[in-house]
Amino acid sequence: MGDTHYREVRENGFVRLPGLVAGEALARLRSAVAGLHKLARDRTVSSGDFILEAPGIGGWAAWQQGAQALTGVLRSADRIHEHVPEFDAVQRSLDLAGGPVAGAAGSPGTLVNAFLWAKPPVVGSAKPWHQDIAFAPPSFGPEEHGIVTIWVALEPATERNGCLEFIPGSHLLGLFPHTGDRERLPGEPPRAGAAVEPHVADEHLPRTADPVAVPLGPGSAVMFDGMVLHRSAPNTTAAEPRTAVSFVYRVPRPSWTRMEPAAVVRG
């Protein structure tokens, strides 16, 4: 990885990192994911940090509504480095914070969260357009800090099974309005009626560049700024799971981004 990669994340908001994780490190991440699935195997309703997939309405909506989900079928998991410490050990051994993240942000990052992103065949639900920084809690200090995420594919991520898509340059335009329901807090009752996952509506998306899909092979990654617009389509394949983990790092607020509300730009 050289200056070209880091220039890409500054200019486009994201950059591919082919073959970032290989050999023993890749095997360790896959084993750690198996540990997460073991923790979730008897769950029938999403709760805490474990979100189960639900046909028809999707895992996020089922979680908000307290609806029945597919037993043990994970859509995502939060704070995975706390549930299975091996995730933290692997990212430390790879020096992601002091290597790729530091190269992109100008200084080493601090790990603030890690996620499992499972998208099972047939029922794997979509993730709508959003900016990660929009979901940072006030205590994060978004005016002073930014986010750099490294998203690692553990199985092939393709356009068929829901790889990530980005709008190049959207991280330079400011914070876009996100519509939908906020996530219910721990202890809050399920929502009555349908829940709408927070997203940037189509009429607010910039038309300055076409979306770019980023397919990845196992062990390859994409690194992206917390302000860049991204999404993933549903997994409609019959037998092609898409499993990934992401490591989220707090960095000093990048000079190229701004937190002001974005103007709707039509190209």
CSV table of C-alpha atoms in Angstrom, one decimal:
chain,number,residue,atom,x,y,z
A,1,MET,CA,0.0,0.0,0.0
A,2,GLY,CA,1.4,3.3,-1.0
A,3,ASP,CA,0.5,7.0,-1.4
A,4,THR,CA,-1.8,6.2,-4.3
A,5,HIS,CA,-4.1,4.2,-2.0
A,6,TYR,CA,-4.3,7.0,0.5
A,7,ARG,CA,-4.9,9.6,-2.2
A,8,GLU,CA,-7.9,7.5,-3.3
A,9,VAL,CA,-9.5,7.5,0.1
A,10,ARG,CA,-9.0,11.3,0.4
A,11,GLU,CA,-10.4,12.0,-3.1
A,12,ASN,CA,-13.0,9.3,-3.5
A,13,GLY,CA,-13.8,8.4,0.2
A,14,PHE,CA,-12.8,4.8,-0.2
A,15,VAL,CA,-10.0,2.5,-1.5
A,16,ARG,CA,-9.7,-1.2,-2.1
A,17,LEU,CA,-7.0,-3.1,-0.2
A,18,PRO,CA,-6.5,-6.3,-2.1
A,19,GLY,CA,-5.2,-9.3,0.0
A,20,LEU,CA,-5.1,-7.3,3.2
A,21,VAL,CA,-5.7,-10.4,5.4
A,22,ALA,CA,-4.4,-13.8,4.4
A,23,GLY,CA,-3.2,-17.1,5.7
A,24,GLU,CA,-3.4,-17.6,9.5
A,25,ALA,CA,-5.0,-14.2,10.1
A,26,LEU,CA,-7.9,-14.9,7.7
A,27,ALA,CA,-8.4,-18.3,9.3
A,28,ARG,CA,-8.4,-16.7,12.8
A,29,LEU,CA,-11.1,-14.2,11.7
A,30,ARG,CA,-13.3,-17.0,10.3
A,31,SER,CA,-12.9,-19.0,13.5
A,32,ALA,CA,-13.9,-16.0,15.5
A,33,VAL,CA,-17.0,-15.5,13.3
A,34,ALA,CA,-17.9,-19.1,14.1
A,35,GLY,CA,-17.7,-18.2,17.7
A,36,LEU,CA,-20.3,-15.4,17.2
A,37,HIS,CA,-22.6,-17.8,15.4
A,38,LYS,CA,-22.3,-20.2,18.3
A,39,LEU,CA,-23.3,-17.4,20.7
A,40,ALA,CA,-26.4,-16.6,18.6
A,41,ARG,CA,-27.5,-20.1,17.6
A,42,ASP,CA,-30.5,-20.4,20.0
A,43,ARG,CA,-31.7,-16.8,19.7
A,44,THR,CA,-35.1,-16.3,18.1
A,45,VAL,CA,-35.5,-12.5,18.5
A,46,SER,CA,-32.8,-9.8,18.0
A,47,SER,CA,-31.5,-8.3,21.2
A,48,GLY,CA,-28.5,-6.6,22.6
A,49,ASP,CA,-25.7,-6.7,20.0
A,50,PHE,CA,-27.0,-9.6,17.9
A,51,ILE,CA,-29.4,-8.8,15.0
A,52,LEU,CA,-31.1,-11.8,13.4
A,53,GLU,CA,-32.3,-11.9,9.8
A,54,ALA,CA,-36.1,-11.9,9.2
A,55,PRO,CA,-37.6,-12.7,5.8
A,56,GLY,CA,-39.8,-10.0,4.3
A,57,ILE,CA,-39.0,-7.1,6.7
A,58,GLY,CA,-35.3,-7.5,7.2
A,59,GLY,CA,-33.2,-7.8,10.3
A,60,TRP,CA,-33.1,-4.2,11.4
A,61,ALA,CA,-36.9,-3.7,11.2
A,62,ALA,CA,-37.6,-7.0,13.0
A,63,TRP,CA,-35.3,-5.9,15.8
A,64,GLN,CA,-37.1,-2.6,16.2
A,65,GLN,CA,-40.5,-4.2,16.1
A,66,GLY,CA,-39.6,-7.1,18.4
A,67,ALA,CA,-40.7,-9.5,15.6
A,68,GLN,CA,-39.9,-13.2,15.3
A,69,ALA,CA,-36.7,-13.8,13.3
A,70,LEU,CA,-34.9,-16.8,11.9
A,71,THR,CA,-33.5,-18.8,14.8
A,72,GLY,CA,-29.7,-18.2,15.0
A,73,VAL,CA,-29.4,-16.6,11.6
A,74,LEU,CA,-27.3,-13.5,12.1
A,75,ARG,CA,-27.6,-10.4,10.0
A,76,SER,CA,-25.1,-8.4,12.0
A,77,ALA,CA,-23.4,-8.2,15.4
A,78,ASP,CA,-22.1,-5.2,17.3
A,79,ARG,CA,-19.0,-5.0,19.6
A,80,ILE,CA,-17.7,-8.3,18.3
A,81,HIS,CA,-14.3,-7.6,19.7
A,82,GLU,CA,-15.8,-7.7,23.1
A,83,HIS,CA,-17.9,-10.8,22.6
A,84,VAL,CA,-15.0,-12.6,21.0
A,85,PRO,CA,-11.6,-11.0,21.9
A,86,GLU,CA,-9.9,-12.8,19.0
A,87,PHE,CA,-11.1,-10.1,16.7
A,88,ASP,CA,-9.2,-7.5,18.6
A,89,ALA,CA,-6.1,-9.7,18.7
A,90,VAL,CA,-6.2,-10.1,14.9
A,91,GLN,CA,-6.6,-6.4,14.1
A,92,ARG,CA,-3.7,-5.6,16.5
A,93,SER,CA,-1.5,-8.3,14.9
A,94,LEU,CA,-2.1,-6.8,11.5
A,95,ASP,CA,-1.5,-3.2,12.9
A,96,LEU,CA,-4.5,-1.9,11.0
A,97,ALA,CA,-4.6,1.3,13.1
A,98,GLY,CA,-0.9,2.1,12.6
A,99,GLY,CA,-0.7,0.9,9.0
A,100,PRO,CA,-3.6,1.6,6.6
A,101,VAL,CA,-5.6,3.8,8.9
A,102,ALA,CA,-2.6,6.0,9.8
A,103,GLY,CA,-1.7,6.3,6.1
A,104,ALA,CA,-5.2,7.5,5.2
A,105,ALA,CA,-5.8,9.8,8.2
A,106,GLY,CA,-2.2,11.0,8.9
A,107,SER,CA,-2.1,9.5,12.3
A,108,PRO,CA,-2.9,6.1,13.9
A,109,GLY,CA,-6.5,5.4,14.7
A,110,THR,CA,-8.1,4.1,17.9
A,111,LEU,CA,-10.4,1.1,17.6
A,112,VAL,CA,-13.9,2.2,18.8
A,113,ASN,CA,-16.0,-0.7,17.4
A,114,ALA,CA,-16.1,-3.8,15.3
A,115,PHE,CA,-19.0,-5.5,13.5
A,116,LEU,CA,-20.0,-8.7,11.8
A,117,TRP,CA,-21.9,-8.1,8.6
A,118,ALA,CA,-23.6,-11.4,7.6
A,119,LYS,CA,-25.8,-11.5,4.5
A,120,PRO,CA,-27.2,-15.0,4.2
A,121,PRO,CA,-28.4,-16.4,0.9
A,122,VAL,CA,-32.0,-15.8,-0.2
A,123,VAL,CA,-33.0,-13.7,2.9
A,124,GLY,CA,-30.0,-11.4,3.3
A,125,SER,CA,-31.6,-7.9,3.5
A,126,ALA,CA,-30.3,-4.6,2.0
A,127,LYS,CA,-28.6,-1.8,3.9
A,128,PRO,CA,-29.8,1.6,2.5
A,129,TRP,CA,-27.7,4.6,1.6
A,130,HIS,CA,-26.1,6.2,4.7
A,131,GLN,CA,-23.1,7.9,6.2
A,132,ASP,CA,-21.5,6.1,9.2
A,133,ILE,CA,-20.8,9.4,11.0
A,134,ALA,CA,-24.5,10.1,11.2
A,135,PHE,CA,-24.8,7.3,13.8
A,136,ALA,CA,-21.9,8.4,16.0
A,137,PRO,CA,-23.1,9.2,19.6
A,138,PRO,CA,-22.6,12.8,20.8
A,139,SER,CA,-19.9,11.5,23.2
A,140,PHE,CA,-17.8,10.5,20.1
A,141,GLY,CA,-17.2,14.2,19.3
A,142,PRO,CA,-17.9,14.2,15.6
A,143,GLU,CA,-16.8,17.9,15.3
A,144,GLU,CA,-13.3,16.9,16.4
A,145,HIS,CA,-13.0,13.3,15.2
A,146,GLY,CA,-13.6,11.3,12.1
A,147,ILE,CA,-14.1,7.7,11.3
A,148,VAL,CA,-12.1,5.3,9.1
A,149,THR,CA,-13.5,1.8,8.6
A,150,ILE,CA,-11.7,-1.2,7.3
A,151,TRP,CA,-14.3,-3.7,5.9
A,152,VAL,CA,-12.8,-7.2,5.3
A,153,ALA,CA,-14.6,-9.8,3.2
A,154,LEU,CA,-14.3,-13.4,4.6
A,155,GLU,CA,-16.2,-14.9,1.7
A,156,PRO,CA,-16.6,-13.5,-1.8
A,157,ALA,CA,-18.6,-10.2,-1.8
A,158,THR,CA,-20.1,-9.8,-5.2
A,159,GLU,CA,-22.8,-7.7,-6.9
A,160,ARG,CA,-25.0,-10.8,-6.7
A,161,ASN,CA,-24.8,-11.3,-3.0
A,162,GLY,CA,-24.6,-7.6,-1.8
A,163,CYS,CA,-21.2,-6.2,-1.9
A,164,LEU,CA,-20.7,-2.6,-0.8
A,165,GLU,CA,-21.4,0.3,-3.1
A,166,PHE,CA,-20.1,3.9,-2.7
A,167,ILE,CA,-20.8,7.3,-4.2
A,168,PRO,CA,-17.3,8.6,-5.0
A,169,GLY,CA,-16.5,12.0,-3.5
A,170,SER,CA,-19.7,12.2,-1.4
A,171,HIS,CA,-17.6,12.5,1.7
A,172,LEU,CA,-16.5,16.0,0.6
A,173,LEU,CA,-20.1,17.3,0.5
A,174,GLY,CA,-21.1,17.4,4.1
A,175,LEU,CA,-23.7,15.6,6.2
A,176,PHE,CA,-26.8,14.4,4.3
A,177,PRO,CA,-30.2,14.3,5.9
A,178,HIS,CA,-31.1,10.8,7.2
A,179,THR,CA,-34.7,9.9,7.5
A,180,GLY,CA,-36.4,7.0,9.3
A,181,ASP,CA,-36.8,5.8,12.8
A,182,ARG,CA,-34.1,6.0,15.4
A,183,GLU,CA,-32.9,2.7,17.0
A,184,ARG,CA,-34.7,2.0,20.2
A,185,LEU,CA,-32.6,2.1,23.3
A,186,PRO,CA,-31.9,-0.8,25.6
A,187,GLY,CA,-35.0,-1.4,27.8
A,188,GLU,CA,-37.3,0.4,25.4
A,189,PRO,CA,-40.4,-1.5,24.3
A,190,PRO,CA,-40.6,-2.6,20.6
A,191,ARG,CA,-42.1,-0.2,18.2
A,192,ALA,CA,-45.7,-0.4,17.3
A,193,GLY,CA,-46.2,-0.8,13.5
A,194,ALA,CA,-43.6,-0.8,10.8
A,195,ALA,CA,-40.0,0.5,11.4
A,196,VAL,CA,-38.1,2.4,8.8
A,197,GLU,CA,-34.3,2.0,8.9
A,198,PRO,CA,-32.5,5.4,8.9
A,199,HIS,CA,-31.3,6.2,5.4
A,200,VAL,CA,-30.6,9.0,2.9
A,201,ALA,CA,-33.6,9.3,0.6
A,202,ASP,CA,-33.1,9.1,-3.1
A,203,GLU,CA,-34.1,12.8,-3.6
A,204,HIS,CA,-31.2,13.8,-1.3
A,205,LEU,CA,-28.5,11.8,-3.0
A,206,PRO,CA,-25.9,13.7,-4.9
A,207,ARG,CA,-25.8,13.2,-8.7
A,208,THR,CA,-22.1,14.2,-9.0
A,209,ALA,CA,-20.9,10.6,-9.6
A,210,ASP,CA,-22.5,7.2,-10.3
A,211,PRO,CA,-22.4,4.6,-7.5
A,212,VAL,CA,-19.5,2.2,-7.7
A,213,ALA,CA,-19.8,-1.4,-6.6
A,214,VAL,CA,-16.8,-2.9,-4.8
A,215,PRO,CA,-16.6,-6.7,-5.1
A,216,LEU,CA,-14.0,-8.3,-3.0
A,217,GLY,CA,-12.4,-11.7,-2.7
A,218,PRO,CA,-11.8,-13.4,0.7
A,219,GLY,CA,-9.2,-11.5,2.7
A,220,SER,CA,-9.5,-8.4,0.6
A,221,ALA,CA,-10.9,-5.2,2.1
A,222,VAL,CA,-12.2,-1.7,1.4
A,223,MET,CA,-11.2,1.2,3.6
A,224,PHE,CA,-13.5,4.2,3.7
A,225,ASP,CA,-14.2,7.5,5.4
A,226,GLY,CA,-17.1,7.8,7.8
A,227,MET,CA,-18.7,10.6,5.7
A,228,VAL,CA,-18.9,8.6,2.4
A,229,LEU,CA,-22.3,7.5,1.2
A,230,HIS,CA,-22.5,3.7,0.9
A,231,ARG,CA,-25.1,0.9,0.8
A,232,SER,CA,-25.4,-2.8,0.0
A,233,ALA,CA,-28.1,-4.6,-2.0
A,234,PRO,CA,-30.0,-7.7,-0.7
A,235,ASN,CA,-28.5,-11.2,-1.2
A,236,THR,CA,-30.9,-12.9,-3.6
A,237,THR,CA,-28.6,-15.8,-4.4
A,238,ALA,CA,-29.5,-19.4,-3.6
A,239,ALA,CA,-26.3,-20.4,-2.0
A,240,GLU,CA,-23.7,-17.6,-1.8
A,241,PRO,CA,-23.4,-16.2,1.7
A,242,ARG,CA,-21.7,-12.8,2.1
A,243,THR,CA,-19.8,-12.5,5.4
A,244,ALA,CA,-17.6,-9.7,6.4
A,245,VAL,CA,-16.2,-8.0,9.5
A,246,SER,CA,-15.4,-4.3,9.9
A,247,PHE,CA,-13.1,-2.5,12.2
A,248,VAL,CA,-14.0,1.1,13.0
A,249,TYR,CA,-11.3,3.6,14.1
A,250,ARG,CA,-11.6,7.1,15.5
A,251,VAL,CA,-9.1,9.5,13.9
A,252,PRO,CA,-8.6,13.3,14.0
A,253,ARG,CA,-11.2,15.0,11.9
A,254,PRO,CA,-9.9,14.8,8.4
A,255,SER,CA,-9.2,18.2,6.8
A,256,TRP,CA,-10.9,17.3,3.6
A,257,THR,CA,-14.4,16.6,5.2
A,258,ARG,CA,-16.9,18.9,6.8
A,259,MET,CA,-19.8,18.4,9.1
A,260,GLU,CA,-22.0,21.1,7.7
A,261,PRO,CA,-25.3,20.0,6.2
A,262,ALA,CA,-24.8,18.9,2.6
A,263,ALA,CA,-26.5,20.8,-0.3
A,264,VAL,CA,-28.4,18.7,-2.7
A,265,VAL,CA,-26.0,18.6,-5.7
A,266,ARG,CA,-27.5,17.7,-9.1
A,267,GLY,CA,-25.0,16.9,-11.8
